XYZ file of C-alpha atoms in Angstrom:
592
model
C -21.021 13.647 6.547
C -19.706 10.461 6.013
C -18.052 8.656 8.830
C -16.756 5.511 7.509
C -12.834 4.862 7.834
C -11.238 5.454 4.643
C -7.399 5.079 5.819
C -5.572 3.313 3.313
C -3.507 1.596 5.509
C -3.343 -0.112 8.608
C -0.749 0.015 11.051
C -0.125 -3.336 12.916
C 1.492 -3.044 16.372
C 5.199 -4.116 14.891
C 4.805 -0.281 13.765
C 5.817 0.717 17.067
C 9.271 -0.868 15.797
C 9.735 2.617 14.750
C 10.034 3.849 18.364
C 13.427 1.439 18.693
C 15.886 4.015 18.048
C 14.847 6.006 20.627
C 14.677 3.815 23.118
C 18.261 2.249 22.718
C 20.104 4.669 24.175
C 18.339 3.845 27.219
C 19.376 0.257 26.828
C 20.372 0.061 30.474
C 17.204 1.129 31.807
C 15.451 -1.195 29.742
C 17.417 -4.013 31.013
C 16.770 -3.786 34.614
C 13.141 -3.199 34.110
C 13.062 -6.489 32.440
C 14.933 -8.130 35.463
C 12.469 -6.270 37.444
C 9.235 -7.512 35.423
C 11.133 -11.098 35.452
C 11.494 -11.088 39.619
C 7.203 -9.709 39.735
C 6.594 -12.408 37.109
C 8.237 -15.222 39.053
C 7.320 -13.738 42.482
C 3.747 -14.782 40.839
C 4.064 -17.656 39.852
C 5.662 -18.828 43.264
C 2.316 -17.907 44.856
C 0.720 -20.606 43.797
C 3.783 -22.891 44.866
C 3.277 -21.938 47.784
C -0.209 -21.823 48.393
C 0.126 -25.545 47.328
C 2.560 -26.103 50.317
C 0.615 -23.687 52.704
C -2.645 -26.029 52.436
C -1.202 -29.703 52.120
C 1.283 -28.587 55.601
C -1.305 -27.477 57.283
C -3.346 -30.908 57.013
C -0.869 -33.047 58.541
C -2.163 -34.869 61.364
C 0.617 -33.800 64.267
C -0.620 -30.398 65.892
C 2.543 -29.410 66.492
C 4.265 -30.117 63.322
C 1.335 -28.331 61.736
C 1.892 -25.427 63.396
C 5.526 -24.919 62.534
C 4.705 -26.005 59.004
C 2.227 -23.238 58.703
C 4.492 -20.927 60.259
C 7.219 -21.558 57.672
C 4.618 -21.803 55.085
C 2.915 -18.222 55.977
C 6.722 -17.043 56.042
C 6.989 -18.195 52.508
C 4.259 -16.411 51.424
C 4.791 -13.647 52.501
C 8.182 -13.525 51.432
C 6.409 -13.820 47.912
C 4.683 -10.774 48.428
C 7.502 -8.115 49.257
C 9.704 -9.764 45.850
C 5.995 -8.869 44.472
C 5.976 -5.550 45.956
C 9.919 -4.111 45.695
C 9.751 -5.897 41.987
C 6.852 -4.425 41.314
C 7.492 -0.627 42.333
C 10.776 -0.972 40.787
C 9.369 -1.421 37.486
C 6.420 0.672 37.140
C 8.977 3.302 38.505
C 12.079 2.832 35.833
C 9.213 1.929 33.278
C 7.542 5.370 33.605
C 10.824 7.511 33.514
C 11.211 5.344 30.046
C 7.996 6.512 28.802
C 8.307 9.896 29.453
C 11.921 10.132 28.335
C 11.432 8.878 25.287
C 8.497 11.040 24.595
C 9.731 13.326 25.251
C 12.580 12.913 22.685
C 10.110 11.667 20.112
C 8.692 14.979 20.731
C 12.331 16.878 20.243
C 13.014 14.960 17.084
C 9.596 15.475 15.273
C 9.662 19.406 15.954
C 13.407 19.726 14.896
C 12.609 17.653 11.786
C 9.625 19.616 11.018
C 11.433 23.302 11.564
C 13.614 21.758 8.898
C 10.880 20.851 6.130
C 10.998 23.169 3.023
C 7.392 25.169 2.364
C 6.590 22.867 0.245
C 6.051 20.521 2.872
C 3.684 22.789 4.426
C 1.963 23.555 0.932
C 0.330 19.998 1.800
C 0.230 19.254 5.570
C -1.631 21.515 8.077
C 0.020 22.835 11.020
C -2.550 21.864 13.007
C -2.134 18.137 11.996
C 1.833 18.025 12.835
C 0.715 19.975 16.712
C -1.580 16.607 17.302
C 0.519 14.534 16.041
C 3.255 16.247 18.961
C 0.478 16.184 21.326
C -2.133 13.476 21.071
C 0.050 10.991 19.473
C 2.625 11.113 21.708
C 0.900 11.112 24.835
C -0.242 7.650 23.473
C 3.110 6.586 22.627
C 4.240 7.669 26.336
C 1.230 5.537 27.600
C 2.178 2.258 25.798
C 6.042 2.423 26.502
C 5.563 3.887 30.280
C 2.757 1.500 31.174
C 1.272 -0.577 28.531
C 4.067 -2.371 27.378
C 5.510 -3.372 30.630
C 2.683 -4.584 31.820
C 1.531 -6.373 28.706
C 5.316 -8.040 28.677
C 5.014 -9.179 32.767
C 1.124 -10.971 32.219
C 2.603 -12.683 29.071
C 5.657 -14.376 30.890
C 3.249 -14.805 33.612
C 0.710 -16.315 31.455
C 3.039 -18.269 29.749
C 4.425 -19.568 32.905
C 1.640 -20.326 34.598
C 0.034 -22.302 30.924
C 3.916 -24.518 31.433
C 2.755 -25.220 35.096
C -0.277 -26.590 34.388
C 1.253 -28.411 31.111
C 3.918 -29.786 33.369
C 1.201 -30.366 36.755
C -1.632 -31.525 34.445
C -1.331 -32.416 30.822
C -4.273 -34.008 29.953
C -6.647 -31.025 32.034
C -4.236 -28.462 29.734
C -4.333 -30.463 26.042
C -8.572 -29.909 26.566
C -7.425 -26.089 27.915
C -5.189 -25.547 25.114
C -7.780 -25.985 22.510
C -10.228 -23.732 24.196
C -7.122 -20.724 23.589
C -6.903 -21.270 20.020
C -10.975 -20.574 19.929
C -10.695 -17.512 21.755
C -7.518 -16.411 20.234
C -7.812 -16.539 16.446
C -11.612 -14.526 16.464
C -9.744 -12.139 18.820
C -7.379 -11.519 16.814
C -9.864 -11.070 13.427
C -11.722 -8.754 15.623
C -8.481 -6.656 16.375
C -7.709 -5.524 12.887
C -11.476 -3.595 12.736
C -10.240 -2.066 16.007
C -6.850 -1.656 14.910
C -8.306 0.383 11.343
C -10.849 2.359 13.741
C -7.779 3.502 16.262
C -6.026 4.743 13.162
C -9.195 6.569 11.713
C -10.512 8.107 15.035
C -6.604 9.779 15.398
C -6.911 11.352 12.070
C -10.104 12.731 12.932
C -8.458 14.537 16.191
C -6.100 15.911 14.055
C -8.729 17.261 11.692
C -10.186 19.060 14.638
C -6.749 19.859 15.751
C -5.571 21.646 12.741
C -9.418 23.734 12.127
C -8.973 25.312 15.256
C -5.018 25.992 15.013
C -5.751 27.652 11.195
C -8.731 29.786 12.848
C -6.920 31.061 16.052
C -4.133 32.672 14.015
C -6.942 34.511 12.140
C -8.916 35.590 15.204
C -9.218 39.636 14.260
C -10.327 38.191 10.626
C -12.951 35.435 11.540
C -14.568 37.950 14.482
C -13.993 41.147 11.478
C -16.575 39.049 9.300
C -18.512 38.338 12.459
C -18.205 34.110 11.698
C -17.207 33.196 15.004
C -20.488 31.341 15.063
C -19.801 29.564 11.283
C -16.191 28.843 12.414
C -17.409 27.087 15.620
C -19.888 25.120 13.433
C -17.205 24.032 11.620
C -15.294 22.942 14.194
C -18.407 21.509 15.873
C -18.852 19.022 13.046
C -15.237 17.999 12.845
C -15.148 16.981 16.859
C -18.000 15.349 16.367
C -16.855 13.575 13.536
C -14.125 12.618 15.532
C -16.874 11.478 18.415
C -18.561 8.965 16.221
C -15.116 7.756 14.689
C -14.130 7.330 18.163
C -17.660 6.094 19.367
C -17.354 3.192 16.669
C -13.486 2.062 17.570
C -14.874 2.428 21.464
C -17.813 0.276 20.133
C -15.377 -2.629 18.472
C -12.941 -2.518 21.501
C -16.218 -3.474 23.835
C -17.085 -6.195 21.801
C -13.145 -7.513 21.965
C -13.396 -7.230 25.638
C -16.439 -8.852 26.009
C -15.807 -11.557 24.468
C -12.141 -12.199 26.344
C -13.910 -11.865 29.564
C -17.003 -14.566 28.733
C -13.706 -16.685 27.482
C -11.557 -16.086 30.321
C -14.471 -16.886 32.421
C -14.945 -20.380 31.015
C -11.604 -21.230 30.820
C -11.480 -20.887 34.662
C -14.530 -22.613 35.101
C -13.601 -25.304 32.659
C -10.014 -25.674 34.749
C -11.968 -25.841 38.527
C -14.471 -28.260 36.738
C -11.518 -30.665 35.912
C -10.007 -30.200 39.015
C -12.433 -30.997 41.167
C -12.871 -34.494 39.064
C -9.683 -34.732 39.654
C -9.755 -34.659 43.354
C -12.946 -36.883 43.503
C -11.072 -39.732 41.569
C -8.182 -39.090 44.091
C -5.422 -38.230 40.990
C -4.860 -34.812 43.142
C -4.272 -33.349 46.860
C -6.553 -30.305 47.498
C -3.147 -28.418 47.149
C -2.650 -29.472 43.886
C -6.278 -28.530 43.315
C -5.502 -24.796 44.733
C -2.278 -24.479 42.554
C -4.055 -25.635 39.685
C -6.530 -23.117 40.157
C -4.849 -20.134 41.307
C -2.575 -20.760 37.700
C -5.725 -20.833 35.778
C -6.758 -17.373 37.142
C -3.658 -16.106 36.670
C -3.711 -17.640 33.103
C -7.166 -16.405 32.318
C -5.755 -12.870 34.060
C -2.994 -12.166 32.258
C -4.890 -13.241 28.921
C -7.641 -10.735 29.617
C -5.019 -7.796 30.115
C -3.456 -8.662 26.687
C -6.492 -7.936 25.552
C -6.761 -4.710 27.042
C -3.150 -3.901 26.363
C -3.411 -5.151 22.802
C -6.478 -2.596 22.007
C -3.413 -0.009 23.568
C -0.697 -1.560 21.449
C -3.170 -0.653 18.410
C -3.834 2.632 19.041
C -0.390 3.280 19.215
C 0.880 1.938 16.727
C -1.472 3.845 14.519
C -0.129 6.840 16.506
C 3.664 5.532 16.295
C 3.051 5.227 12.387
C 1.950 9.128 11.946
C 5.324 9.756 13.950
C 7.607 8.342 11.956
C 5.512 9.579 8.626
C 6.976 12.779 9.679
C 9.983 11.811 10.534
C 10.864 10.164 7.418
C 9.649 12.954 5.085
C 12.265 14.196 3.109
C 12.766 18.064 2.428
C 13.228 18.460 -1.407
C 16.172 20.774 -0.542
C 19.046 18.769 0.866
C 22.427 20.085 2.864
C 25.517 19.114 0.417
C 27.685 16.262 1.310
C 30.271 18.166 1.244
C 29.910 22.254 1.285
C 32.188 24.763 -0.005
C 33.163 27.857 1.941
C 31.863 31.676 1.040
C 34.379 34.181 0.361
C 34.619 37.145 2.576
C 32.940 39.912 1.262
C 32.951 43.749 2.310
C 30.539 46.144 0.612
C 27.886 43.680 -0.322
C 27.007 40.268 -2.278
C 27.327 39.321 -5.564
C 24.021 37.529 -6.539
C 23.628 35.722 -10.018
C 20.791 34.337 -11.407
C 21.623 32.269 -14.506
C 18.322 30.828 -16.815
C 16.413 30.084 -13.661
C 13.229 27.833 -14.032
C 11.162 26.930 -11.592
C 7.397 25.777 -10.581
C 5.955 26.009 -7.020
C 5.059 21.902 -6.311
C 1.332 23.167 -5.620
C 1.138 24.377 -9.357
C 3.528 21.905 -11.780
C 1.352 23.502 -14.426
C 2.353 27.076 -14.456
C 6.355 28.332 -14.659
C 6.674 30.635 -11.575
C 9.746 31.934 -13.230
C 10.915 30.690 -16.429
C 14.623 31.954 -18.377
C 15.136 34.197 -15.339
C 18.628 35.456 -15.691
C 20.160 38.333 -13.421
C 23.188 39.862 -12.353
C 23.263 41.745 -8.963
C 26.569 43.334 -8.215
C 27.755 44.104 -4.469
C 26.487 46.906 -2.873
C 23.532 47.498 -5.260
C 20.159 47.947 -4.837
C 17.905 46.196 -6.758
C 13.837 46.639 -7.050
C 11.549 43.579 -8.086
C 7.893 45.444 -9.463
C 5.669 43.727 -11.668
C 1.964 43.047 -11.447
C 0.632 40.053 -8.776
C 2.232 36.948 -9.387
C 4.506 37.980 -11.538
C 7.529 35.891 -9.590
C 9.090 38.841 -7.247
C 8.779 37.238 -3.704
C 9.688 33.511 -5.896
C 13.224 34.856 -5.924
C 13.574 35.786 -2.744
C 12.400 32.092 -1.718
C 15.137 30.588 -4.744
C 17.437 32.958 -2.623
C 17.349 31.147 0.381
C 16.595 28.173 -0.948
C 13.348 27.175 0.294
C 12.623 25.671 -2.748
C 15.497 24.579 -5.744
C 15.272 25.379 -8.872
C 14.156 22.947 -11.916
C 16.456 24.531 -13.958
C 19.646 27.004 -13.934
C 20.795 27.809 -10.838
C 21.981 30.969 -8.333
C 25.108 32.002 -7.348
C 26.262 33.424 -4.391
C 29.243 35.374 -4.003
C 30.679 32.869 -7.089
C 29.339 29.879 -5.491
C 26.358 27.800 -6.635
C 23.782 28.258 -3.326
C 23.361 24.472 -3.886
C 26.710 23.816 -3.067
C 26.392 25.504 0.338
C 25.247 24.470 4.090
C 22.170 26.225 4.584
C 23.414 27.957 7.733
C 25.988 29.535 5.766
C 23.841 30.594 2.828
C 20.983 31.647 5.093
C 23.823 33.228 7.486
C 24.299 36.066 4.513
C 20.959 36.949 4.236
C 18.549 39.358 6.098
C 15.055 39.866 5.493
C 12.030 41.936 6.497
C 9.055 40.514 5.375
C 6.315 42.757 4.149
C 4.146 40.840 7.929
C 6.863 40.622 10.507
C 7.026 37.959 12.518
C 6.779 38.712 16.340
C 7.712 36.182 18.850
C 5.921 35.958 22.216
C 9.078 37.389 23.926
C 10.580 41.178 24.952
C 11.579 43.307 22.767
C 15.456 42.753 23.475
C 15.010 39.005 23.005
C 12.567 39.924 19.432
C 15.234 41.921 18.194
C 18.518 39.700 19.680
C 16.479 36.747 17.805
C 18.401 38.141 14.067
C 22.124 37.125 16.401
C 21.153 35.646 19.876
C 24.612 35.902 20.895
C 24.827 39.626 20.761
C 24.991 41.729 23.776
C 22.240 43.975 25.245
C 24.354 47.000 23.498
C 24.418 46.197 20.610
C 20.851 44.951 20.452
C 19.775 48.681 21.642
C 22.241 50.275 18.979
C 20.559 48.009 16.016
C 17.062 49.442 17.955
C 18.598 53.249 17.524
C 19.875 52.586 13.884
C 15.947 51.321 12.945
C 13.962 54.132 14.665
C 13.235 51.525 17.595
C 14.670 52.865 20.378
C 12.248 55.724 20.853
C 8.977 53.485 21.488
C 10.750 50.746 22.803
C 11.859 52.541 25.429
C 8.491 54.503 26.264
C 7.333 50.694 26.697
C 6.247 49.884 30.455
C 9.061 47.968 31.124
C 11.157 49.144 28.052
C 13.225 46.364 26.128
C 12.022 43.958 28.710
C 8.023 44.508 27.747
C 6.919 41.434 26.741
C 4.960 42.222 23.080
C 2.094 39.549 23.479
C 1.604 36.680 20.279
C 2.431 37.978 17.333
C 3.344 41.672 18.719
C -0.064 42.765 19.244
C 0.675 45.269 21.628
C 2.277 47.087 18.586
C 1.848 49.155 16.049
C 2.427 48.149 12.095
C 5.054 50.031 11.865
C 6.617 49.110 15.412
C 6.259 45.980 14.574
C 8.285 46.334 10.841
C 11.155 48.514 13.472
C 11.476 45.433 15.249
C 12.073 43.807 12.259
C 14.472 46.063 10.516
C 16.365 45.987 13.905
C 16.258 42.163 14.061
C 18.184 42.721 10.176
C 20.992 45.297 10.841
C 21.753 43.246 14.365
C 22.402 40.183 12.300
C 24.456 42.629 9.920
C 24.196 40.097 6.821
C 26.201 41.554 3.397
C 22.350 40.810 1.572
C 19.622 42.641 2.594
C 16.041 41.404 1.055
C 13.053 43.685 1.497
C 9.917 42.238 0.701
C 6.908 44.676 0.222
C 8.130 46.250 3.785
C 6.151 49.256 3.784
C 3.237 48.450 1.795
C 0.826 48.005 4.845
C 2.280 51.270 6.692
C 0.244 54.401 6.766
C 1.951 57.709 5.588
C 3.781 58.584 8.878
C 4.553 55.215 9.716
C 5.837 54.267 6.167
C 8.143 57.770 6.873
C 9.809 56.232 9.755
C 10.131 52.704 8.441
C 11.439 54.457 4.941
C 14.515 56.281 7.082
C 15.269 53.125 9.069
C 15.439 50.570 6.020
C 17.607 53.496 3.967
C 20.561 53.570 7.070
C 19.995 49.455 6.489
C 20.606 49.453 3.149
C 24.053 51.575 3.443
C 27.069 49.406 3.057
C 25.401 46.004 1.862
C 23.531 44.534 -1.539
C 19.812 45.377 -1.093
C 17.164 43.608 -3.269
C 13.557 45.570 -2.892
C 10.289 43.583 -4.075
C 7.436 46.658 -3.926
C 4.060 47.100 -5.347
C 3.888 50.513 -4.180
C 6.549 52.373 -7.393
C 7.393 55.183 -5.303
C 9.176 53.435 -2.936
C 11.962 52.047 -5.623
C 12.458 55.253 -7.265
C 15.941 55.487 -5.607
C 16.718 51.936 -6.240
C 20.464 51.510 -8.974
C 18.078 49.376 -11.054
C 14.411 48.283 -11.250
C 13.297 44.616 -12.918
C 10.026 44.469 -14.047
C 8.598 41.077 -14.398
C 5.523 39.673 -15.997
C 4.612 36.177 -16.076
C 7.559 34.580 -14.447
C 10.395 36.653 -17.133
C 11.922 39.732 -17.310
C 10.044 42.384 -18.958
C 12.775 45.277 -18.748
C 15.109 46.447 -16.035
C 16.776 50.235 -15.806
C 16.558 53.187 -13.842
C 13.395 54.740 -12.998
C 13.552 57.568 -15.565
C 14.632 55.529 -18.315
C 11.776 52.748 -17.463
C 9.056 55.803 -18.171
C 10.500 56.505 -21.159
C 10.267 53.554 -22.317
C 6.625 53.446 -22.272
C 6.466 50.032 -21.437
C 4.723 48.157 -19.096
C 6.285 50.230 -16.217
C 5.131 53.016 -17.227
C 1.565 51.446 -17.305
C 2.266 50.676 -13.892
C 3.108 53.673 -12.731
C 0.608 55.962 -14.622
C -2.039 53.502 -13.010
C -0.960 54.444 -9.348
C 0.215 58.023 -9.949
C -2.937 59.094 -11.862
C -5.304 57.340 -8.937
């Protein structure tokens, strides 16, 4: 496999401009860690002073005014050292409470904007990519902003400081100095952008991993049913170590950067003592002098040799900062209004109208998902969708709720264009049960109270009693407060679709969509489920999508479509007459 970086882009460290917004609100905190950094970074730089002072007092030829001037001097010292110290702790403290606040809302703004995305922003992005990106990148973000940053920001005011020292103490030493920086600089820099590519690549290649082993443990019973537990760990096998040599080679490059700062740093010192010590021979400087001038070399050289540390940081994340804000500034194709009208109240159902819809899933611009669909659902009617596979039935249950818009015609609800709606309000009329209920890792009052979490343990057990729930529920260990496992394993299929139907009637919505809700239920089951969904359907508009024909005998109307259109639409009687292409259907199920 090949392992060469093939990111188009490359994210310099100004990408971590992105974080901004969420660090101003914390604009207060940010400002006393910089007077914090400020006090360590001078605190520093007086060491030096004061080593200066420290040695020159302490040759002066009276004993006794050497020993108070060393006394002082010590005092001054150490005086550095606690502004060091309290400065110090103060801002690694307010500095790490930065980073994990605002990774913490990096992290709450990503998810929100991701729960908001359309399906057709999943048709091309994994889940497993967006749960690194909330992970991995973000614990790199936390590291740069908590630590990183601050650190990079106090050893660049105290490297600048200590380079204006030495200008100011030594000129001539620092013009020779000065032009030793801009060699080690610029091929630092060149080197930085292969390290800066290589951070990028070596993230996407965690993700990769990331998202293989999301998409294969939510498919568990299916990879060990075909016994490919060992295939699926291959798989994953190769993409971490794909990820290992990506990470290997940016590991490699960073090295080399470091290497070279250090072998740099080191003769800049040595160049510095070297000129010093001329200096002192020739008598142009006091052995204090000599000491300040050295001690503000190392701390030059230091604080140099950290940027280049926190600079390999800065790149990595601001590769990582980059695939943040990605998500956050995707765009769902299906936008709130500006300015939403209101639904009328209804009693007795919905009105749904479907006028010369047209519409192709993103994934296939090729091929009309449904094309001149045009129909009228009055309230309190129940409506079945049959047709053969791909025919467009569960399309208009996603045009319903608007998961996806139309490219032509549009859908009205209740006399208003669904377009012209907030989403909460067109989403609030609508209750589904989806042919694979969803199960959250929660009770079963908490599953079912998920449809309306602000009703009331009462009336979550009289929506349980209304579905058929309350029965098994209740013969639960711990009744409505079992908890049902991931994904409601600890139930049945047609527990699990109960649930569901309960979750529905609890949220009491005046359109009711079934999708294929007893397709996967065996005979007794698909009994149960069958009485529950009929004492749902009472009182409300009900729109059925079902392979199975016997389960939409009863329906007012039946729609058969074929390729995207309307084939024919009438009772269930009149479509067997007909002899058309739901009568095929149904001669092909009732004769097997």
């Amino acid at each position: 496999m090949n392992t060469e970086d093939t990111s188009p882009r490359t994210p310099p460290p100004r990408s971590l401009s992105g974080l901004w917004p969420f660090v101003r609100p914390y604009r207060w905190q940010v400002g006393l860690a910089l007077l914090f950094l400020l006090l360590a970074a001078t605190a520093t730089l007086l060491f030096p002073v004061a080593l200066r002072h420290l040695i020159d007092g302490g040759l002066q030829a009276d004993r006794g005014a050497q020993a108070m001037a060393l006394r002082g001097h010590f005092l001054d010292v150490f005086g550095v050292a606690v502004l060091l110290g309290v400065a110090s702790a103060s801002r690694f403290y307010i500095m790490s409470w930065l980073g994990e606040r605002v990774t913490a809302d990096v992290r709450s703004a990503v998810y929100g904007h991701v729960l908001r995305q359309s399906p057709a922003f999943f048709e091309t992005t994994r889940t497993g990519e967006v749960l690194s990106r909330l992970t991995t990148d973000t614990t790199l973000v936390q590291t740069v902003v908590g630590s990183s940053l601050s650190m990079g920001l106090r050893n660049a005011i105290t490297g600048l400081g200590a380079l204006a020292m030495l200008v100011w103490a030594h000129p001539m030493v620092m013009v020779q100095v000065l032009l030793v920086i801009v060699l080690v600089v610029l091929p630092a820099m060149w080197w930085g952008r292969r390290v800066r590519r290589l951070s990028r690549a070596s993230q996407d290649r965690v993700a990769d991993a990331s998202a293989i082993a999301a998409e294969v443990l939510n498919a568990i019973p299916m990879v060990q049913s075909y016994t490919a537990e060992d295939r699926e760990a291959g798989r994953f096998d190769e993409a971490a170590e794909h990820a290992f040599r990506t990470a290997v080679r940016r590991s490699r490059a960073r090295s080399v950067l470091v290497a070279f700062i250090i072998i740099a740093n080191a003769a800049l010192i040595l160049w510095g003592l070297y000129q010093g010590t001329q200096a002192v021979l020739a008598g142009t400087m006091s052995a204090g002098q000599l000491g300040q001038a050295v001690v503000l070399v190392i701390l030059f050289a230091g604080a140099v040799a950290v940027w280049g540390e926190v600079y390999g940081d800065l790149l990595r994340a601001a590769g990582a900062s980059e695939r943040l804000m990605e998500l956050l500034a995707s765009r769902s194709p299906v936008q709130e209004p500006v300015q939403p009208r209101t639904l009328p109240a209804v009693h007795g159902g919905s009105r749904v109208r479907f006028e010369q819809v047209r519409f192709h899933y993103p994934s296939r611009p090729a091929q009309a998902a449904l094309d001149a669909f045009d129909l009228t659902i009055e309230p309190g009617q129940t409506v079945a969708l049959v047709g053969p596979s791909g025919a467009g039935k569960t399309t208009v249950f996603q045009l319903l709720q608007r998961f996806y818009d139309p490219g032509a015609g549009r859908i009205l609800l209740d006399g208003v264009p669904i377009n012209e709606l907030a989403l909460a309000d067109l989403r609030g009329r609508v209750g589904t049960v989806p042919q694979d209920p969803v199960i959250f890792s929660a009770s079963a009052l908490d599953n079912i109270r998920y449809g309306r979490p602000g009703a009331s343990d009462d009336e979550v057990r009289a929506a349980a009693r209304a579905a058929f729930a309350d029965e098994f529920i209740r013969a639960l260990p711990e009744g409505y407060d079992t908890f049902l496992g991931e994904r409601g394993v600890r139930l049945s299929g047609g527990q699990r679709q109960r649930i569901a139907i309960a979750r529905a009637m609890l949220k009491n919505p005046p359109l009711l969509l079934l999708d294929e809700a007893t397709s996967a239920l065996d005979a007794q089951s698909e009994r149960m489920v069958q009485a529950a969904l009929d004492t749902a359907m009472q009182g409300r508009t009900t729109l059925v999508v079902a392979h199975r024909l016997a389960t939409v005998r009863r329906a007012d109307r039946i729609v058969v479509l074929d390729h995207g259109r309307i084939a024919e639409q009438g009772t269930h009687d009149e479509l067997l007459a007909r002899q058309g292409l739901y009568a095929h259907l149904a001669s092909l199920q009732f004769n097997a």
